[in-house]
Amino acid sequence: MIEWRSGLSVDYRSRITELIAAATASDGVAPVGDQVLRELGRDETRHLLAVDGDDVVGYLNLSASMAEAVVHPDFRSRGIGAQLIGTGLDAGSADTRIWAHGDLPAARATAATLGLQPVRELLQMRRPLADLPPLSPTHDVRTYAGPADDQELLRVNNAAFSWHPEQGGWTEADIAERRAESWFDPQGLFLAYEGTRLLGFHWTKVHDPSLGEVYVVGVDPAAQGRGLGAELTLLGLHHLAGRLGAEADVTLYVEGDNTAAVKTYRRLGFEVFSADIAYARPAVN
């Protein structure tokens, strides 16, 4: 049985978190992004549950025009995933997309069954933290000092990512939400200034002792073309290497069609590790 819920009890949030953990352990890739975990407690997000007795065996998160779904490994090949996704797309807008993290064969098969088409590719790139290029700083950089920095951080972020469906249009609440995360480290958020004006930033993240992340690199469009993005990225890589050690790896996510960014990251030693694919129903003419 599948059912919609506009709010989740603490018990259901725990069950869904356990479901996601089971799928991650089985597949080697998380079936949903961090945003889904944050939205488990939000009433404005729509939650579609597949329930077998007292067990939650499948889950779909529908927020705005994006959906993400997961089915417990023990309950796959029963059509649950297709039912969740079909119901979710029916409830969403015409441009609602469903993400397939890792582009696993089972996800591709379900997409084909439902007649879905790939419409967006998000690459995960990785490199070891050993043998980093040397730092050659040319800008005034400091770390995050607290909420007083948020206004400039928002201005640069929203200008740099005005085109981006998830990263653009951030508010103070978005920063505050991430500042409350257990992984947040103000010493890992680097801000590059020209006088009092923020030019760009690099927000790093640590997943575990073996993996760090280039979480967000944003450069004011007026400051682009100066090599600031590469400089900030490299600064963050050296920070992560100092914190995790040269044996650890670092990852990042970049749009597959953002050729300039992909080239920059390749020059810094990153290679494609995996891909997340967004699927959608064909447009109706």
C-alpha positions as a Markdown table, in Angstrom:
| # | Residue | x | y | z |
|---|---|---|---|---|
| 1 | Met | 0.0 | 0.0 | 0.0 |
| 2 | Ile | 1.2 | 3.5 | -0.8 |
| 3 | Glu | 0.0 | 6.6 | 0.9 |
| 4 | Trp | 0.7 | 10.4 | 0.9 |
| 5 | Arg | 1.7 | 12.2 | 4.1 |
| 6 | Ser | 2.2 | 15.9 | 4.5 |
| 7 | Gly | 3.9 | 15.5 | 7.8 |
| 8 | Leu | 5.9 | 12.7 | 9.4 |
| 9 | Ser | 6.0 | 11.6 | 13.0 |
| 10 | Val | 9.4 | 11.1 | 14.7 |
| 11 | Asp | 8.8 | 7.3 | 14.4 |
| 12 | Tyr | 8.3 | 7.5 | 10.6 |
| 13 | Arg | 11.3 | 9.8 | 10.1 |
| 14 | Ser | 13.4 | 7.2 | 11.9 |
| 15 | Arg | 12.0 | 4.4 | 9.8 |
| 16 | Ile | 12.7 | 6.3 | 6.6 |
| 17 | Thr | 16.2 | 7.1 | 7.7 |
| 18 | Glu | 16.8 | 3.4 | 8.4 |
| 19 | Leu | 15.4 | 2.5 | 4.9 |
| 20 | Ile | 17.8 | 5.0 | 3.3 |
| 21 | Ala | 20.7 | 3.5 | 5.3 |
| 22 | Ala | 19.8 | -0.1 | 4.2 |
| 23 | Ala | 19.7 | 1.0 | 0.5 |
| 24 | Thr | 23.0 | 2.9 | 0.8 |
| 25 | Ala | 24.7 | -0.2 | 2.3 |
| 26 | Ser | 23.3 | -2.5 | -0.4 |
| 27 | Asp | 24.0 | -0.2 | -3.4 |
| 28 | Gly | 27.2 | 1.6 | -2.4 |
| 29 | Val | 25.5 | 4.9 | -3.1 |
| 30 | Ala | 23.0 | 7.0 | -1.2 |
| 31 | Pro | 19.6 | 6.8 | -2.9 |
| 32 | Val | 18.7 | 10.4 | -1.9 |
| 33 | Gly | 20.5 | 13.6 | -1.3 |
| 34 | Asp | 21.1 | 15.5 | 1.9 |
| 35 | Gln | 18.3 | 17.8 | 1.2 |
| 36 | Val | 15.8 | 14.9 | 1.5 |
| 37 | Leu | 17.0 | 14.1 | 5.0 |
| 38 | Arg | 16.6 | 17.8 | 6.0 |
| 39 | Glu | 13.0 | 17.8 | 4.5 |
| 40 | Leu | 11.8 | 14.8 | 6.5 |
| 41 | Gly | 10.7 | 17.2 | 9.2 |
| 42 | Arg | 9.0 | 19.7 | 6.9 |
| 43 | Asp | 5.3 | 19.7 | 6.6 |
| 44 | Glu | 5.4 | 21.6 | 3.2 |
| 45 | Thr | 7.2 | 18.6 | 1.6 |
| 46 | Arg | 5.0 | 15.8 | 0.4 |
| 47 | His | 6.0 | 12.3 | 1.5 |
| 48 | Leu | 4.9 | 9.2 | -0.3 |
| 49 | Leu | 5.3 | 6.0 | 1.7 |
| 50 | Ala | 5.1 | 2.3 | 0.6 |
| 51 | Val | 4.0 | 0.4 | 3.6 |
| 52 | Asp | 4.0 | -3.4 | 4.2 |
| 53 | Gly | 2.4 | -4.1 | 7.5 |
| 54 | Asp | 4.2 | -2.0 | 10.1 |
| 55 | Asp | 7.3 | -1.6 | 7.8 |
| 56 | Val | 8.1 | 1.3 | 5.5 |
| 57 | Val | 9.6 | -0.4 | 2.5 |
| 58 | Gly | 9.6 | 2.5 | 0.0 |
| 59 | Tyr | 9.7 | 6.3 | 0.1 |
| 60 | Leu | 9.4 | 9.1 | -2.3 |
| 61 | Asn | 10.1 | 12.8 | -1.5 |
| 62 | Leu | 8.3 | 15.4 | -3.6 |
| 63 | Ser | 9.4 | 19.0 | -3.2 |
| 64 | Ala | 8.7 | 21.7 | -5.8 |
| 65 | Ser | 9.6 | 20.0 | -9.1 |
| 66 | Met | 12.0 | 17.5 | -7.8 |
| 67 | Ala | 11.5 | 13.9 | -6.6 |
| 68 | Glu | 13.7 | 11.3 | -5.1 |
| 69 | Ala | 12.8 | 7.7 | -4.2 |
| 70 | Val | 14.1 | 4.6 | -2.4 |
| 71 | Val | 13.0 | 1.0 | -2.1 |
| 72 | His | 14.3 | -1.3 | 0.6 |
| 73 | Pro | 16.6 | -4.0 | -1.0 |
| 74 | Asp | 14.5 | -6.8 | 0.4 |
| 75 | Phe | 11.4 | -5.5 | -1.4 |
| 76 | Arg | 12.7 | -4.7 | -4.9 |
| 77 | Ser | 11.6 | -6.3 | -8.2 |
| 78 | Arg | 8.0 | -6.0 | -7.1 |
| 79 | Gly | 7.0 | -2.9 | -8.9 |
| 80 | Ile | 7.1 | -0.7 | -5.8 |
| 81 | Gly | 9.6 | 1.7 | -7.3 |
| 82 | Ala | 7.7 | 2.2 | -10.5 |
| 83 | Gln | 4.5 | 2.7 | -8.5 |
| 84 | Leu | 6.1 | 5.3 | -6.2 |
| 85 | Ile | 7.7 | 7.2 | -9.1 |
| 86 | Gly | 4.5 | 7.1 | -11.3 |
| 87 | Thr | 2.4 | 8.4 | -8.4 |
| 88 | Gly | 4.9 | 11.0 | -7.6 |
| 89 | Leu | 5.1 | 12.3 | -11.1 |
| 90 | Asp | 1.3 | 12.4 | -11.4 |
| 91 | Ala | 1.2 | 14.6 | -8.3 |
| 92 | Gly | 4.0 | 16.9 | -9.4 |
| 93 | Ser | 4.1 | 19.6 | -12.1 |
| 94 | Ala | 4.7 | 18.9 | -15.7 |
| 95 | Asp | 8.4 | 19.5 | -15.3 |
| 96 | Thr | 8.9 | 17.3 | -12.2 |
| 97 | Arg | 12.1 | 15.3 | -12.3 |
| 98 | Ile | 13.1 | 12.1 | -10.5 |
| 99 | Trp | 16.7 | 11.7 | -9.6 |
| 100 | Ala | 18.6 | 8.4 | -10.0 |
| 101 | His | 21.7 | 8.6 | -7.9 |
| 102 | Gly | 24.6 | 6.6 | -9.3 |
| 103 | Asp | 22.6 | 5.9 | -12.4 |
| 104 | Leu | 22.3 | 2.2 | -11.3 |
| 105 | Pro | 21.0 | -0.4 | -13.8 |
| 106 | Ala | 17.8 | -0.9 | -11.8 |
| 107 | Ala | 17.0 | 2.8 | -11.9 |
| 108 | Arg | 17.6 | 2.8 | -15.7 |
| 109 | Ala | 15.3 | -0.2 | -16.1 |
| 110 | Thr | 12.5 | 1.5 | -14.0 |
| 111 | Ala | 12.9 | 4.7 | -16.1 |
| 112 | Ala | 12.6 | 2.7 | -19.3 |
| 113 | Thr | 9.5 | 0.9 | -18.0 |
| 114 | Leu | 7.8 | 4.3 | -17.2 |
| 115 | Gly | 8.9 | 5.8 | -20.5 |
| 116 | Leu | 11.1 | 8.5 | -18.8 |
| 117 | Gln | 13.9 | 10.4 | -20.5 |
| 118 | Pro | 17.2 | 11.7 | -19.0 |
| 119 | Val | 17.1 | 15.5 | -18.8 |
| 120 | Arg | 20.0 | 16.4 | -16.5 |
| 121 | Glu | 23.3 | 14.9 | -15.5 |
| 122 | Leu | 25.1 | 15.7 | -12.3 |
| 123 | Leu | 28.7 | 14.4 | -12.2 |
| 124 | Gln | 30.5 | 13.3 | -9.0 |
| 125 | Met | 34.2 | 13.9 | -9.5 |
| 126 | Arg | 36.9 | 12.7 | -7.1 |
| 127 | Arg | 40.7 | 12.9 | -6.5 |
| 128 | Pro | 43.0 | 11.9 | -3.6 |
| 129 | Leu | 44.2 | 14.6 | -1.3 |
| 130 | Ala | 47.8 | 13.6 | -1.9 |
| 131 | Asp | 50.1 | 15.5 | -4.3 |
| 132 | Leu | 48.0 | 18.7 | -4.4 |
| 133 | Pro | 49.3 | 21.6 | -6.6 |
| 134 | Pro | 51.0 | 24.3 | -4.5 |
| 135 | Leu | 49.1 | 27.3 | -3.2 |
| 136 | Ser | 49.7 | 30.7 | -4.9 |
| 137 | Pro | 47.3 | 33.0 | -3.1 |
| 138 | Thr | 46.5 | 36.3 | -4.8 |
| 139 | His | 43.4 | 37.4 | -2.9 |
| 140 | Asp | 42.5 | 38.4 | 0.6 |
| 141 | Val | 40.8 | 35.3 | 2.1 |
| 142 | Arg | 39.5 | 34.7 | 5.6 |
| 143 | Thr | 37.1 | 32.1 | 7.1 |
| 144 | Tyr | 33.5 | 32.5 | 8.0 |
| 145 | Ala | 33.0 | 34.7 | 11.1 |
| 146 | Gly | 29.3 | 34.1 | 11.7 |
| 147 | Pro | 25.8 | 35.3 | 10.6 |
| 148 | Ala | 27.2 | 38.8 | 10.0 |
| 149 | Asp | 28.8 | 37.3 | 6.8 |
| 150 | Asp | 25.5 | 35.9 | 5.6 |
| 151 | Gln | 24.2 | 38.9 | 3.6 |
| 152 | Glu | 27.3 | 39.0 | 1.3 |
| 153 | Leu | 27.5 | 35.2 | 1.1 |
| 154 | Leu | 23.9 | 35.1 | -0.1 |
| 155 | Arg | 24.5 | 37.9 | -2.6 |
| 156 | Val | 27.4 | 36.1 | -4.2 |
| 157 | Asn | 25.8 | 32.6 | -4.0 |
| 158 | Asn | 22.5 | 33.8 | -5.6 |
| 159 | Ala | 24.3 | 35.8 | -8.3 |
| 160 | Ala | 26.7 | 32.9 | -9.1 |
| 161 | Phe | 23.9 | 30.3 | -9.2 |
| 162 | Ser | 21.0 | 32.4 | -10.6 |
| 163 | Trp | 20.5 | 29.6 | -13.2 |
| 164 | His | 20.7 | 26.7 | -10.7 |
| 165 | Pro | 17.4 | 25.0 | -9.6 |
| 166 | Glu | 18.7 | 24.0 | -6.1 |
| 167 | Gln | 21.7 | 26.2 | -5.3 |
| 168 | Gly | 20.1 | 29.5 | -6.5 |
| 169 | Gly | 17.6 | 31.6 | -4.6 |
| 170 | Trp | 19.0 | 30.8 | -1.2 |
| 171 | Thr | 17.7 | 32.7 | 1.9 |
| 172 | Glu | 19.1 | 33.3 | 5.4 |
| 173 | Ala | 17.1 | 30.2 | 6.4 |
| 174 | Asp | 19.1 | 28.0 | 4.0 |
| 175 | Ile | 22.4 | 29.1 | 5.5 |
| 176 | Ala | 21.1 | 28.8 | 9.0 |
| 177 | Glu | 19.9 | 25.3 | 8.3 |
| 178 | Arg | 23.3 | 24.2 | 7.1 |
| 179 | Arg | 25.1 | 26.0 | 9.9 |
| 180 | Ala | 23.1 | 23.8 | 12.3 |
| 181 | Glu | 24.3 | 20.6 | 10.6 |
| 182 | Ser | 26.7 | 18.4 | 12.6 |
| 183 | Trp | 29.3 | 18.6 | 9.8 |
| 184 | Phe | 29.4 | 22.5 | 9.7 |
| 185 | Asp | 32.8 | 24.0 | 10.4 |
| 186 | Pro | 33.3 | 27.7 | 10.1 |
| 187 | Gln | 37.0 | 27.2 | 9.6 |
| 188 | Gly | 36.1 | 25.2 | 6.4 |
| 189 | Leu | 34.2 | 28.1 | 4.8 |
| 190 | Phe | 36.6 | 30.4 | 2.9 |
| 191 | Leu | 35.6 | 34.0 | 1.9 |
| 192 | Ala | 37.7 | 36.0 | -0.7 |
| 193 | Tyr | 37.3 | 39.8 | -0.4 |
| 194 | Glu | 38.3 | 42.9 | -2.3 |
| 195 | Gly | 38.0 | 45.5 | 0.4 |
| 196 | Thr | 34.6 | 44.9 | 2.1 |
| 197 | Arg | 33.1 | 43.3 | -1.0 |
| 198 | Leu | 32.9 | 39.5 | -1.2 |
| 199 | Leu | 34.2 | 38.2 | -4.5 |
| 200 | Gly | 33.8 | 34.4 | -3.9 |
| 201 | Phe | 33.7 | 31.6 | -1.4 |
| 202 | His | 34.5 | 27.9 | -1.0 |
| 203 | Trp | 32.4 | 25.9 | 1.4 |
| 204 | Thr | 34.1 | 22.6 | 2.3 |
| 205 | Lys | 32.5 | 19.6 | 4.0 |
| 206 | Val | 33.8 | 16.5 | 5.8 |
| 207 | His | 31.7 | 13.3 | 5.4 |
| 208 | Asp | 34.0 | 11.0 | 7.4 |
| 209 | Pro | 37.7 | 10.5 | 8.1 |
| 210 | Ser | 38.3 | 9.3 | 4.6 |
| 211 | Leu | 36.2 | 11.7 | 2.5 |
| 212 | Gly | 35.9 | 15.5 | 2.2 |
| 213 | Glu | 33.9 | 17.5 | -0.2 |
| 214 | Val | 34.1 | 20.7 | -2.3 |
| 215 | Tyr | 30.6 | 21.5 | -1.1 |
| 216 | Val | 30.1 | 24.9 | -2.9 |
| 217 | Val | 32.4 | 27.2 | -4.8 |
| 218 | Gly | 30.7 | 30.4 | -5.8 |
| 219 | Val | 32.2 | 33.4 | -7.6 |
| 220 | Asp | 30.5 | 36.8 | -8.2 |
| 221 | Pro | 29.9 | 37.0 | -11.9 |
| 222 | Ala | 31.7 | 40.4 | -11.8 |
| 223 | Ala | 34.8 | 38.7 | -10.5 |
| 224 | Gln | 34.9 | 35.7 | -12.9 |
| 225 | Gly | 37.7 | 35.2 | -15.3 |
| 226 | Arg | 40.4 | 36.0 | -12.7 |
| 227 | Gly | 41.1 | 32.4 | -11.7 |
| 228 | Leu | 39.5 | 32.9 | -8.3 |
| 229 | Gly | 37.4 | 29.8 | -8.5 |
| 230 | Ala | 40.4 | 27.6 | -9.0 |
| 231 | Glu | 42.3 | 29.5 | -6.3 |
| 232 | Leu | 39.5 | 29.0 | -3.8 |
| 233 | Thr | 39.1 | 25.4 | -4.7 |
| 234 | Leu | 42.7 | 24.7 | -4.2 |
| 235 | Leu | 42.7 | 26.5 | -0.8 |
| 236 | Gly | 39.9 | 24.3 | 0.4 |
| 237 | Leu | 41.7 | 21.2 | -0.8 |
| 238 | His | 44.7 | 22.0 | 1.2 |
| 239 | His | 42.5 | 22.7 | 4.2 |
| 240 | Leu | 40.9 | 19.3 | 3.8 |
| 241 | Ala | 44.3 | 17.6 | 3.4 |
| 242 | Gly | 45.4 | 19.2 | 6.6 |
| 243 | Arg | 42.4 | 18.0 | 8.4 |
| 244 | Leu | 42.0 | 14.5 | 6.9 |
| 245 | Gly | 45.4 | 13.6 | 5.7 |
| 246 | Ala | 46.8 | 12.8 | 2.3 |
| 247 | Glu | 45.3 | 9.3 | 2.4 |
| 248 | Ala | 41.8 | 10.6 | 2.2 |
| 249 | Asp | 39.8 | 11.5 | -1.0 |
| 250 | Val | 37.8 | 14.6 | -1.9 |
| 251 | Thr | 34.6 | 14.7 | -3.9 |
| 252 | Leu | 32.5 | 17.3 | -5.6 |
| 253 | Tyr | 29.4 | 17.6 | -7.7 |
| 254 | Val | 29.1 | 19.5 | -11.0 |
| 255 | Glu | 26.6 | 19.8 | -13.8 |
| 256 | Gly | 27.6 | 17.5 | -16.7 |
| 257 | Asp | 27.0 | 20.3 | -19.2 |
| 258 | Asn | 29.1 | 22.9 | -17.3 |
| 259 | Thr | 32.1 | 22.3 | -19.5 |
| 260 | Ala | 34.1 | 25.2 | -18.1 |
| 261 | Ala | 33.8 | 24.0 | -14.5 |
| 262 | Val | 34.5 | 20.4 | -15.5 |
| 263 | Lys | 37.7 | 21.5 | -17.2 |
| 264 | Thr | 38.8 | 23.5 | -14.2 |
| 265 | Tyr | 38.3 | 20.5 | -11.9 |
| 266 | Arg | 40.1 | 18.2 | -14.3 |
| 267 | Arg | 43.1 | 20.6 | -14.3 |
| 268 | Leu | 43.1 | 20.2 | -10.5 |
| 269 | Gly | 43.3 | 16.5 | -10.8 |
| 270 | Phe | 39.6 | 15.4 | -10.5 |
| 271 | Glu | 38.2 | 12.6 | -12.5 |
| 272 | Val | 34.6 | 11.5 | -12.9 |
| 273 | Phe | 33.6 | 9.0 | -10.2 |
| 274 | Ser | 29.9 | 8.5 | -10.9 |
| 275 | Ala | 26.8 | 10.3 | -12.3 |
| 276 | Asp | 23.4 | 11.1 | -11.0 |
| 277 | Ile | 20.7 | 11.3 | -13.7 |
| 278 | Ala | 17.4 | 13.3 | -13.5 |
| 279 | Tyr | 14.6 | 11.7 | -15.5 |
| 280 | Ala | 11.3 | 13.2 | -16.6 |
| 281 | Arg | 8.3 | 12.4 | -18.7 |
| 282 | Pro | 8.6 | 13.4 | -22.4 |
| 283 | Ala | 7.3 | 16.9 | -23.1 |
| 284 | Val | 3.8 | 16.9 | -24.6 |
| 285 | Asn | 3.6 | 19.1 | -27.8 |
